[in-house]
PDB file of C-alpha atoms in Angstrom:
ATOM      1  CA  MET A  52       0.000   0.000   0.000  1.00  0.00           C
ATOM      2  CA  LEU A  53       1.247   3.469  -0.818  1.00  0.00           C
ATOM      3  CA  ASP A  54       1.975   5.750   2.121  1.00  0.00           C
ATOM      4  CA  MET A  55       0.208   8.957   1.121  1.00  0.00           C
ATOM      5  CA  GLY A  56       1.116  10.687   4.381  1.00  0.00           C
ATOM      6  CA  SER A  57       4.914  10.689   4.200  1.00  0.00           C
ATOM      7  CA  VAL A  58       5.142  13.516   1.706  1.00  0.00           C
ATOM      8  CA  ASP A  59       7.697  16.283   2.142  1.00  0.00           C
ATOM      9  CA  TRP A  60       5.576  19.252   1.095  1.00  0.00           C
ATOM     10  CA  LEU A  61       8.520  21.634   0.866  1.00  0.00           C
ATOM     11  CA  TRP A  62      10.097  19.469  -1.835  1.00  0.00           C
ATOM     12  CA  VAL A  63       6.750  18.930  -3.547  1.00  0.00           C
ATOM     13  CA  PHE A  64       6.443  22.704  -3.944  1.00  0.00           C
ATOM     14  CA  ILE A  65      10.089  23.028  -4.999  1.00  0.00           C
ATOM     15  CA  ALA A  66       9.541  20.336  -7.642  1.00  0.00           C
ATOM     16  CA  ALA A  67       6.357  22.071  -8.845  1.00  0.00           C
ATOM     17  CA  ILE A  68       8.235  25.371  -9.118  1.00  0.00           C
ATOM     18  CA  ALA A  69      10.983  23.561 -11.049  1.00  0.00           C
ATOM     19  CA  SER A  70       8.273  22.286 -13.394  1.00  0.00           C
ATOM     20  CA  MET A  71       7.076  25.845 -13.995  1.00  0.00           C
ATOM     21  CA  ILE A  72      10.642  26.997 -14.659  1.00  0.00           C
ATOM     22  CA  THR A  73      11.298  24.175 -17.131  1.00  0.00           C
ATOM     23  CA  GLY A  74       7.998  25.042 -18.815  1.00  0.00           C
ATOM     24  CA  ALA A  75       8.995  28.691 -19.148  1.00  0.00           C
ATOM     25  CA  VAL A  76      12.316  27.702 -20.697  1.00  0.00           C
ATOM     26  CA  TRP A  77      10.711  25.056 -22.948  1.00  0.00           C
ATOM     27  CA  TYR A  78       7.984  27.307 -24.284  1.00  0.00           C
ATOM     28  CA  GLY A  79      10.463  30.167 -24.563  1.00  0.00           C
ATOM     29  CA  ILE A  80      12.477  28.007 -26.941  1.00  0.00           C
ATOM     30  CA  PHE A  81       9.444  26.679 -28.855  1.00  0.00           C
ATOM     31  CA  GLN A  82       7.242  29.772 -28.593  1.00  0.00           C
ATOM     32  CA  ASP A  83       6.948  30.477 -32.316  1.00  0.00           C
ATOM     33  CA  GLN A  84       6.279  26.829 -33.190  1.00  0.00           C
ATOM     34  CA  TRP A  85       3.741  26.540 -30.357  1.00  0.00           C
ATOM     35  CA  LEU A  86       1.904  29.704 -31.425  1.00  0.00           C
ATOM     36  CA  LYS A  87       1.721  28.455 -35.003  1.00  0.00           C
ATOM     37  CA  ALA A  88       0.600  24.945 -34.034  1.00  0.00           C
ATOM     38  CA  SER A  89      -2.007  26.213 -31.554  1.00  0.00           C
ATOM     39  CA  GLY A  90      -3.356  28.921 -33.844  1.00  0.00           C
ATOM     40  CA  LYS A  91      -2.795  31.568 -31.189  1.00  0.00           C
ATOM     41  CA  LYS A  92      -1.152  34.971 -31.334  1.00  0.00           C
ATOM     42  CA  LYS A  93       1.284  36.401 -28.819  1.00  0.00           C
ATOM     43  CA  SER A  94      -1.380  38.925 -27.790  1.00  0.00           C
ATOM     44  CA  ASP A  95      -3.689  36.037 -26.802  1.00  0.00           C
ATOM     45  CA  MET A  96      -1.231  35.107 -24.061  1.00  0.00           C
ATOM     46  CA  SER A  97      -1.572  38.377 -22.143  1.00  0.00           C
ATOM     47  CA  SER A  98      -4.670  37.054 -20.362  1.00  0.00           C
ATOM     48  CA  ALA A  99      -3.216  33.670 -19.406  1.00  0.00           C
ATOM     49  CA  SER A 100      -2.795  34.288 -15.661  1.00  0.00           C
ATOM     50  CA  MET A 101      -5.454  31.715 -14.701  1.00  0.00           C
ATOM     51  CA  SER A 102      -3.754  29.217 -16.994  1.00  0.00           C
ATOM     52  CA  TYR A 103      -0.506  29.675 -15.068  1.00  0.00           C
ATOM     53  CA  LEU A 104      -2.329  29.218 -11.766  1.00  0.00           C
ATOM     54  CA  TRP A 105      -3.965  25.996 -12.975  1.00  0.00           C
ATOM     55  CA  SER A 106      -0.631  24.795 -14.356  1.00  0.00           C
ATOM     56  CA  PHE A 107       0.964  25.280 -10.951  1.00  0.00           C
ATOM     57  CA  ILE A 108      -1.881  23.486  -9.158  1.00  0.00           C
ATOM     58  CA  PHE A 109      -1.585  20.542 -11.559  1.00  0.00           C
ATOM     59  CA  ALA A 110       2.210  20.539 -11.119  1.00  0.00           C
ATOM     60  CA  VAL A 111       1.741  20.295  -7.336  1.00  0.00           C
ATOM     61  CA  VAL A 112      -0.603  17.312  -7.785  1.00  0.00           C
ATOM     62  CA  MET A 113       1.869  15.639 -10.129  1.00  0.00           C
ATOM     63  CA  ALA A 114       4.798  16.329  -7.790  1.00  0.00           C
ATOM     64  CA  TYR A 115       2.817  14.990  -4.828  1.00  0.00           C
ATOM     65  CA  LEU A 116       2.152  11.693  -6.593  1.00  0.00           C
ATOM     66  CA  LEU A 117       5.722  11.461  -7.876  1.00  0.00           C
ATOM     67  CA  ASP A 118       6.908  11.945  -4.291  1.00  0.00           C
ATOM     68  CA  VAL A 119       4.586   9.221  -3.009  1.00  0.00           C
ATOM     69  CA  LEU A 120       5.777   6.819  -5.711  1.00  0.00           C
ATOM     70  CA  SER A 121       9.462   7.670  -5.332  1.00  0.00           C
ATOM     71  CA  ASN A 122       9.209   7.017  -1.583  1.00  0.00           C
ATOM     72  CA  SER A 123       7.349   3.730  -2.051  1.00  0.00           C
ATOM     73  CA  GLY A 124      10.428   1.720  -2.948  1.00  0.00           C
ATOM     74  CA  LEU A 125       9.982   2.033  -6.717  1.00  0.00           C
ATOM     75  CA  THR A 126      13.187   4.042  -7.012  1.00  0.00           C
ATOM     76  CA  GLU A 127      16.560   4.320  -5.411  1.00  0.00           C
ATOM     77  CA  PRO A 128      17.339   7.671  -3.780  1.00  0.00           C
ATOM     78  CA  THR A 129      19.207   8.975  -6.833  1.00  0.00           C
ATOM     79  CA  PHE A 130      18.358  11.705  -9.317  1.00  0.00           C
ATOM     80  CA  ALA A 131      18.722   9.259 -12.227  1.00  0.00           C
ATOM     81  CA  SER A 132      16.356   6.725 -10.684  1.00  0.00           C
ATOM     82  CA  GLY A 133      13.717   9.374  -9.969  1.00  0.00           C
ATOM     83  CA  ALA A 134      14.136  10.808 -13.455  1.00  0.00           C
ATOM     84  CA  MET A 135      13.543   7.349 -14.924  1.00  0.00           C
ATOM     85  CA  LEU A 136      10.377   7.007 -12.843  1.00  0.00           C
ATOM     86  CA  GLY A 137       9.229  10.338 -14.269  1.00  0.00           C
ATOM     87  CA  PHE A 138      10.052   9.138 -17.791  1.00  0.00           C
ATOM     88  CA  TRP A 139       8.157   5.844 -17.465  1.00  0.00           C
ATOM     89  CA  LEU A 140       5.114   7.533 -15.940  1.00  0.00           C
ATOM     90  CA  TRP A 141       5.199  10.123 -18.734  1.00  0.00           C
ATOM     91  CA  LEU A 142       5.455   7.421 -21.393  1.00  0.00           C
ATOM     92  CA  GLY A 143       2.775   5.203 -19.877  1.00  0.00           C
ATOM     93  CA  PHE A 144       0.208   7.795 -18.852  1.00  0.00           C
ATOM     94  CA  VAL A 145       0.890  11.331 -20.073  1.00  0.00           C
ATOM     95  CA  LEU A 146       1.982  10.731 -23.671  1.00  0.00           C
ATOM     96  CA  THR A 147      -0.605   8.019 -24.233  1.00  0.00           C
ATOM     97  CA  THR A 148      -3.439  10.176 -22.890  1.00  0.00           C
ATOM     98  CA  MET A 149      -2.318  13.265 -24.794  1.00  0.00           C
ATOM     99  CA  GLY A 150      -1.872  11.191 -27.957  1.00  0.00           C
ATOM    100  CA  THR A 151      -5.339   9.663 -27.692  1.00  0.00           C
ATOM    101  CA  ASN A 152      -6.898  13.091 -27.163  1.00  0.00           C
ATOM    102  CA  THR A 153      -4.979  14.484 -30.125  1.00  0.00           C
ATOM    103  CA  ALA A 154      -6.077  11.613 -32.370  1.00  0.00           C
ATOM    104  CA  PHE A 155      -9.773  11.832 -31.500  1.00  0.00           C
ATOM    105  CA  GLN A 156      -9.929  15.626 -31.487  1.00  0.00           C
ATOM    106  CA  ASP A 157      -8.115  15.950 -34.819  1.00  0.00           C
ATOM    107  CA  LYS A 158      -5.603  18.242 -33.149  1.00  0.00           C
ATOM    108  CA  ASN A 159      -2.222  19.278 -34.471  1.00  0.00           C
ATOM    109  CA  TRP A 160       0.443  16.596 -33.933  1.00  0.00           C
ATOM    110  CA  ASN A 161       3.174  19.246 -33.830  1.00  0.00           C
ATOM    111  CA  LEU A 162       1.372  20.830 -30.895  1.00  0.00           C
ATOM    112  CA  LEU A 163       1.253  17.438 -29.192  1.00  0.00           C
ATOM    113  CA  MET A 164       5.005  16.983 -29.576  1.00  0.00           C
ATOM    114  CA  ILE A 165       5.746  20.425 -28.130  1.00  0.00           C
ATOM    115  CA  ASN A 166       3.350  20.017 -25.192  1.00  0.00           C
ATOM    116  CA  ALA A 167       4.341  16.401 -24.529  1.00  0.00           C
ATOM    117  CA  GLY A 168       8.014  17.378 -24.625  1.00  0.00           C
ATOM    118  CA  ASN A 169       7.363  19.949 -21.924  1.00  0.00           C
ATOM    119  CA  GLN A 170       5.588  17.361 -19.790  1.00  0.00           C
ATOM    120  CA  LEU A 171       8.455  14.907 -20.293  1.00  0.00           C
ATOM    121  CA  LEU A 172      11.021  17.451 -19.153  1.00  0.00           C
ATOM    122  CA  ALA A 173       8.862  18.458 -16.176  1.00  0.00           C
ATOM    123  CA  MET A 174       8.295  14.879 -15.011  1.00  0.00           C
ATOM    124  CA  VAL A 175      11.943  13.889 -15.398  1.00  0.00           C
ATOM    125  CA  VAL A 176      13.113  16.939 -13.432  1.00  0.00           C
ATOM    126  CA  MET A 177      10.451  16.575 -10.736  1.00  0.00           C
ATOM    127  CA  GLY A 178      11.052  12.832 -10.408  1.00  0.00           C
ATOM    128  CA  GLY A 179      14.784  13.389 -10.066  1.00  0.00           C
ATOM    129  CA  ILE A 180      14.403  16.122  -7.466  1.00  0.00           C
ATOM    130  CA  LEU A 181      11.899  14.190  -5.380  1.00  0.00           C
ATOM    131  CA  ALA A 182      13.907  10.961  -5.404  1.00  0.00           C
ATOM    132  CA  ILE A 183      16.885  12.591  -3.713  1.00  0.00           C
ATOM    133  CA  TYR A 184      14.982  14.552  -1.045  1.00  0.00           C
TER     134      TYR A 184
END
């Protein structure tokens, strides 16, 4: 049984903040491609403050569960082991769910690759951080 109570909330929030930072860097690099693939303009992003809040809330939830799993004996207390946990969870749950949604909603596959790449980076970084603390 997973121990949902042995979570170090400080590190959960640090990991969630790291996820937001990696997202800022990722989308900074792929901003033009993301805007084109999403059909948005730069001016559309000026009212995205609620989106950032929701992104942080979801990052906290993800970090919480990564912390629970990394402390359950699934990983060794190393950055690499936690990063691999993040990778496998991304591959098994995040990419597959995003891919299914993209396929059924006739969405842009380039947009999927950009967004999924961000989620991969976030989960690898969060998993690594949480495994060592």
